[in-house]
Amino acid sequence: MGSRRVITGEAVALDLPAASLITRGGSLLIDVMAYWLLFGAMVLLGGYVVMFSMDPAMQAALSLSMMVLCLVIVPITVETLTRGRSLGKLIFGLRTVRDDGGAVRLRHSVIRGLAGFGEIYLTLGLAPLLTAMFTERSKRLGDVMAGTYAVRMRHPPVRPMMLPVPPAMAAWAQIADIGRIPQDQATRAARLLRTLQTGGKKVNMAALSAASDRIADQMLSHISPAPPTTSSIDFLSAVMAERRNREYQRLSRAAQRTGRLHQRLHTLPYA
């Protein structure tokens, strides 16, 4: 499934990639095995020692109580305390969140836990499988009822594009207004430069040069002043490297402001 864009209360767009059906299934299988092992351990360690002296009705009641504890109450408690995690989700790098991207609360976990006991165990996993196949973000029935879904928390590492500003373009890049470049053009330029950086001898330089010429022509209308005469690849390298440098400086300033604020809030009289 694709990612869902969520707008937070601070008007910040977040891309939350939904977990796939396979990873959700693997996570659920691990959780089910863990909770059944817990139930078996409780029975072996002490449940039947007490139950042998009971009448059959009390034995059945105690067995049902332990089953509800292990298969309903424990999963609800774990998910609530870990804000949407479980053993299976931890292994697969998943987390359950609300549809708006926020952390799940007790009521979400209760709905998911109660619905999960019926849909997972009473249908032998068939209900969540069918529901996940026909919902947008691989939701099971408990997710539909609670307004939640699972997101991927781990992402494969991406090598940063470290192309420097060409020396001949350095002075121009310092004063250029490049803040109005559309994101789609910047994305295409980044992909082209990454191909140039990582492609090695397999790169078709003629096709790459033609593509860079087209992207550079589109960018020129959004940049001022005009750049000095150079190749389109050097021009794109200068623009994207300078964008990276300015973004790094902006994030550094924001981190410094956050650090100063954190220091003020943790000193008297606020501490």
JSON list of N, CA, C and O in Angstrom, two decimals, residues 154-182:
[
{"chain": "A", "resi": 154, "resn": "ARG", "atom": "N", "xyz": [10.62, 1.75, 9.96]},
{"chain": "A", "resi": 154, "resn": "ARG", "atom": "CA", "xyz": [11.98, 1.57, 9.46]},
{"chain": "A", "resi": 154, "resn": "ARG", "atom": "C", "xyz": [11.99, 1.78, 7.96]},
{"chain": "A", "resi": 154, "resn": "ARG", "atom": "O", "xyz": [11.08, 1.36, 7.26]},
{"chain": "A", "resi": 155, "resn": "HIS", "atom": "N", "xyz": [13.05, 2.39, 7.48]},
{"chain": "A", "resi": 155, "resn": "HIS", "atom": "CA", "xyz": [13.19, 2.64, 6.04]},
{"chain": "A", "resi": 155, "resn": "HIS", "atom": "C", "xyz": [14.61, 2.28, 5.64]},
{"chain": "A", "resi": 155, "resn": "HIS", "atom": "O", "xyz": [15.56, 2.49, 6.40]},
{"chain": "A", "resi": 156, "resn": "PRO", "atom": "N", "xyz": [14.78, 1.75, 4.44]},
{"chain": "A", "resi": 156, "resn": "PRO", "atom": "CA", "xyz": [16.14, 1.42, 4.01]},
{"chain": "A", "resi": 156, "resn": "PRO", "atom": "C", "xyz": [16.99, 2.67, 3.91]},
{"chain": "A", "resi": 156, "resn": "PRO", "atom": "O", "xyz": [16.52, 3.72, 3.48]},
{"chain": "A", "resi": 157, "resn": "PRO", "atom": "N", "xyz": [18.25, 2.59, 4.33]},
{"chain": "A", "resi": 157, "resn": "PRO", "atom": "CA", "xyz": [19.11, 3.78, 4.26]},
{"chain": "A", "resi": 157, "resn": "PRO", "atom": "C", "xyz": [19.34, 4.23, 2.83]},
{"chain": "A", "resi": 157, "resn": "PRO", "atom": "O", "xyz": [19.51, 3.42, 1.92]},
{"chain": "A", "resi": 158, "resn": "VAL", "atom": "N", "xyz": [19.30, 5.53, 2.64]},
{"chain": "A", "resi": 158, "resn": "VAL", "atom": "CA", "xyz": [19.53, 6.12, 1.32]},
{"chain": "A", "resi": 158, "resn": "VAL", "atom": "C", "xyz": [20.81, 6.95, 1.39]},
{"chain": "A", "resi": 158, "resn": "VAL", "atom": "O", "xyz": [20.96, 7.80, 2.26]},
{"chain": "A", "resi": 159, "resn": "ARG", "atom": "N", "xyz": [21.72, 6.66, 0.50]},
{"chain": "A", "resi": 159, "resn": "ARG", "atom": "CA", "xyz": [22.97, 7.41, 0.49]},
{"chain": "A", "resi": 159, "resn": "ARG", "atom": "C", "xyz": [22.70, 8.86, 0.13]},
{"chain": "A", "resi": 159, "resn": "ARG", "atom": "O", "xyz": [22.04, 9.16, -0.86]},
{"chain": "A", "resi": 160, "resn": "PRO", "atom": "N", "xyz": [23.19, 9.79, 0.94]},
{"chain": "A", "resi": 160, "resn": "PRO", "atom": "CA", "xyz": [22.97, 11.19, 0.63]},
{"chain": "A", "resi": 160, "resn": "PRO", "atom": "C", "xyz": [23.74, 11.59, -0.64]},
{"chain": "A", "resi": 160, "resn": "PRO", "atom": "O", "xyz": [24.80, 11.05, -0.94]},
{"chain": "A", "resi": 161, "resn": "MET", "atom": "N", "xyz": [23.16, 12.52, -1.38]},
{"chain": "A", "resi": 161, "resn": "MET", "atom": "CA", "xyz": [23.80, 13.00, -2.60]},
{"chain": "A", "resi": 161, "resn": "MET", "atom": "C", "xyz": [24.77, 14.11, -2.19]},
{"chain": "A", "resi": 161, "resn": "MET", "atom": "O", "xyz": [24.35, 15.19, -1.76]},
{"chain": "A", "resi": 162, "resn": "MET", "atom": "N", "xyz": [26.05, 13.85, -2.30]},
{"chain": "A", "resi": 162, "resn": "MET", "atom": "CA", "xyz": [27.06, 14.75, -1.77]},
{"chain": "A", "resi": 162, "resn": "MET", "atom": "C", "xyz": [27.80, 15.50, -2.88]},
{"chain": "A", "resi": 162, "resn": "MET", "atom": "O", "xyz": [28.98, 15.84, -2.72]},
{"chain": "A", "resi": 163, "resn": "LEU", "atom": "N", "xyz": [27.17, 15.74, -4.02]},
{"chain": "A", "resi": 163, "resn": "LEU", "atom": "CA", "xyz": [27.82, 16.52, -5.08]},
{"chain": "A", "resi": 163, "resn": "LEU", "atom": "C", "xyz": [28.05, 17.94, -4.58]},
{"chain": "A", "resi": 163, "resn": "LEU", "atom": "O", "xyz": [27.14, 18.59, -4.07]},
{"chain": "A", "resi": 164, "resn": "PRO", "atom": "N", "xyz": [29.28, 18.47, -4.69]},
{"chain": "A", "resi": 164, "resn": "PRO", "atom": "CA", "xyz": [29.56, 19.83, -4.22]},
{"chain": "A", "resi": 164, "resn": "PRO", "atom": "C", "xyz": [29.13, 20.87, -5.25]},
{"chain": "A", "resi": 164, "resn": "PRO", "atom": "O", "xyz": [28.84, 20.55, -6.41]},
{"chain": "A", "resi": 165, "resn": "VAL", "atom": "N", "xyz": [29.09, 22.11, -4.82]},
{"chain": "A", "resi": 165, "resn": "VAL", "atom": "CA", "xyz": [28.86, 23.22, -5.76]},
{"chain": "A", "resi": 165, "resn": "VAL", "atom": "C", "xyz": [30.10, 23.35, -6.63]},
{"chain": "A", "resi": 165, "resn": "VAL", "atom": "O", "xyz": [31.22, 23.46, -6.10]},
{"chain": "A", "resi": 166, "resn": "PRO", "atom": "N", "xyz": [29.96, 23.31, -7.95]},
{"chain": "A", "resi": 166, "resn": "PRO", "atom": "CA", "xyz": [31.15, 23.49, -8.81]},
{"chain": "A", "resi": 166, "resn": "PRO", "atom": "C", "xyz": [31.84, 24.81, -8.50]},
{"chain": "A", "resi": 166, "resn": "PRO", "atom": "O", "xyz": [31.17, 25.83, -8.28]},
{"chain": "A", "resi": 167, "resn": "PRO", "atom": "N", "xyz": [33.17, 24.83, -8.44]},
{"chain": "A", "resi": 167, "resn": "PRO", "atom": "CA", "xyz": [33.90, 26.06, -8.07]},
{"chain": "A", "resi": 167, "resn": "PRO", "atom": "C", "xyz": [33.51, 27.27, -8.92]},
{"chain": "A", "resi": 167, "resn": "PRO", "atom": "O", "xyz": [33.41, 28.39, -8.40]},
{"chain": "A", "resi": 168, "resn": "ALA", "atom": "N", "xyz": [33.28, 27.07, -10.21]},
{"chain": "A", "resi": 168, "resn": "ALA", "atom": "CA", "xyz": [32.94, 28.19, -11.07]},
{"chain": "A", "resi": 168, "resn": "ALA", "atom": "C", "xyz": [31.57, 28.77, -10.77]},
{"chain": "A", "resi": 168, "resn": "ALA", "atom": "O", "xyz": [31.27, 29.91, -11.16]},
{"chain": "A", "resi": 169, "resn": "MET", "atom": "N", "xyz": [30.73, 28.01, -10.05]},
{"chain": "A", "resi": 169, "resn": "MET", "atom": "CA", "xyz": [29.37, 28.46, -9.74]},
{"chain": "A", "resi": 169, "resn": "MET", "atom": "C", "xyz": [29.22, 28.89, -8.28]},
{"chain": "A", "resi": 169, "resn": "MET", "atom": "O", "xyz": [28.14, 29.29, -7.86]},
{"chain": "A", "resi": 170, "resn": "ALA", "atom": "N", "xyz": [30.29, 28.82, -7.50]},
{"chain": "A", "resi": 170, "resn": "ALA", "atom": "CA", "xyz": [30.18, 29.04, -6.06]},
{"chain": "A", "resi": 170, "resn": "ALA", "atom": "C", "xyz": [29.72, 30.47, -5.74]},
{"chain": "A", "resi": 170, "resn": "ALA", "atom": "O", "xyz": [28.84, 30.68, -4.89]},
{"chain": "A", "resi": 171, "resn": "ALA", "atom": "N", "xyz": [30.33, 31.47, -6.38]},
{"chain": "A", "resi": 171, "resn": "ALA", "atom": "CA", "xyz": [29.97, 32.85, -6.08]},
{"chain": "A", "resi": 171, "resn": "ALA", "atom": "C", "xyz": [28.51, 33.13, -6.46]},
{"chain": "A", "resi": 171, "resn": "ALA", "atom": "O", "xyz": [27.78, 33.80, -5.72]},
{"chain": "A", "resi": 172, "resn": "TRP", "atom": "N", "xyz": [28.09, 32.62, -7.61]},
{"chain": "A", "resi": 172, "resn": "TRP", "atom": "CA", "xyz": [26.70, 32.83, -8.03]},
{"chain": "A", "resi": 172, "resn": "TRP", "atom": "C", "xyz": [25.73, 32.12, -7.09]},
{"chain": "A", "resi": 172, "resn": "TRP", "atom": "O", "xyz": [24.68, 32.65, -6.73]},
{"chain": "A", "resi": 173, "resn": "ALA", "atom": "N", "xyz": [26.06, 30.89, -6.68]},
{"chain": "A", "resi": 173, "resn": "ALA", "atom": "CA", "xyz": [25.16, 30.12, -5.83]},
{"chain": "A", "resi": 173, "resn": "ALA", "atom": "C", "xyz": [24.90, 30.81, -4.50]},
{"chain": "A", "resi": 173, "resn": "ALA", "atom": "O", "xyz": [23.81, 30.69, -3.93]},
{"chain": "A", "resi": 174, "resn": "GLN", "atom": "N", "xyz": [25.89, 31.59, -3.99]},
{"chain": "A", "resi": 174, "resn": "GLN", "atom": "CA", "xyz": [25.72, 32.25, -2.71]},
{"chain": "A", "resi": 174, "resn": "GLN", "atom": "C", "xyz": [24.64, 33.32, -2.75]},
{"chain": "A", "resi": 174, "resn": "GLN", "atom": "O", "xyz": [23.98, 33.58, -1.74]},
{"chain": "A", "resi": 175, "resn": "ILE", "atom": "N", "xyz": [24.43, 33.94, -3.90]},
{"chain": "A", "resi": 175, "resn": "ILE", "atom": "CA", "xyz": [23.47, 35.06, -3.99]},
{"chain": "A", "resi": 175, "resn": "ILE", "atom": "C", "xyz": [22.22, 34.70, -4.77]},
{"chain": "A", "resi": 175, "resn": "ILE", "atom": "O", "xyz": [21.29, 35.50, -4.84]},
{"chain": "A", "resi": 176, "resn": "ALA", "atom": "N", "xyz": [22.16, 33.51, -5.34]},
{"chain": "A", "resi": 176, "resn": "ALA", "atom": "CA", "xyz": [21.03, 33.13, -6.20]},
{"chain": "A", "resi": 176, "resn": "ALA", "atom": "C", "xyz": [19.77, 32.92, -5.37]},
{"chain": "A", "resi": 176, "resn": "ALA", "atom": "O", "xyz": [19.79, 32.37, -4.26]},
{"chain": "A", "resi": 177, "resn": "ASP", "atom": "N", "xyz": [18.65, 33.36, -5.94]},
{"chain": "A", "resi": 177, "resn": "ASP", "atom": "CA", "xyz": [17.34, 33.10, -5.34]},
{"chain": "A", "resi": 177, "resn": "ASP", "atom": "C", "xyz": [16.82, 31.79, -5.93]},
{"chain": "A", "resi": 177, "resn": "ASP", "atom": "O", "xyz": [16.34, 31.75, -7.07]},
{"chain": "A", "resi": 178, "resn": "ILE", "atom": "N", "xyz": [16.91, 30.72, -5.16]},
{"chain": "A", "resi": 178, "resn": "ILE", "atom": "CA", "xyz": [16.52, 29.39, -5.65]},
{"chain": "A", "resi": 178, "resn": "ILE", "atom": "C", "xyz": [15.34, 28.83, -4.85]},
{"chain": "A", "resi": 178, "resn": "ILE", "atom": "O", "xyz": [15.02, 27.65, -4.97]},
{"chain": "A", "resi": 179, "resn": "GLY", "atom": "N", "xyz": [14.72, 29.67, -4.07]},
{"chain": "A", "resi": 179, "resn": "GLY", "atom": "CA", "xyz": [13.64, 29.19, -3.21]},
{"chain": "A", "resi": 179, "resn": "GLY", "atom": "C", "xyz": [12.32, 28.96, -3.92]},
{"chain": "A", "resi": 179, "resn": "GLY", "atom": "O", "xyz": [11.40, 28.39, -3.34]},
{"chain": "A", "resi": 180, "resn": "ARG", "atom": "N", "xyz": [12.22, 29.42, -5.19]},
{"chain": "A", "resi": 180, "resn": "ARG", "atom": "CA", "xyz": [10.94, 29.30, -5.90]},
{"chain": "A", "resi": 180, "resn": "ARG", "atom": "C", "xyz": [10.91, 28.12, -6.87]},
{"chain": "A", "resi": 180, "resn": "ARG", "atom": "O", "xyz": [9.99, 28.00, -7.67]},
{"chain": "A", "resi": 181, "resn": "ILE", "atom": "N", "xyz": [11.93, 27.24, -6.81]},
{"chain": "A", "resi": 181, "resn": "ILE", "atom": "CA", "xyz": [11.96, 26.09, -7.71]},
{"chain": "A", "resi": 181, "resn": "ILE", "atom": "C", "xyz": [10.85, 25.11, -7.32]},
{"chain": "A", "resi": 181, "resn": "ILE", "atom": "O", "xyz": [10.75, 24.70, -6.17]},
{"chain": "A", "resi": 182, "resn": "PRO", "atom": "N", "xyz": [9.98, 24.71, -8.25]},
{"chain": "A", "resi": 182, "resn": "PRO", "atom": "CA", "xyz": [8.93, 23.73, -7.93]},
{"chain": "A", "resi": 182, "resn": "PRO", "atom": "C", "xyz": [9.53, 22.41, -7.47]},
{"chain": "A", "resi": 182, "resn": "PRO", "atom": "O", "xyz": [10.60, 21.99, -7.94]}
]
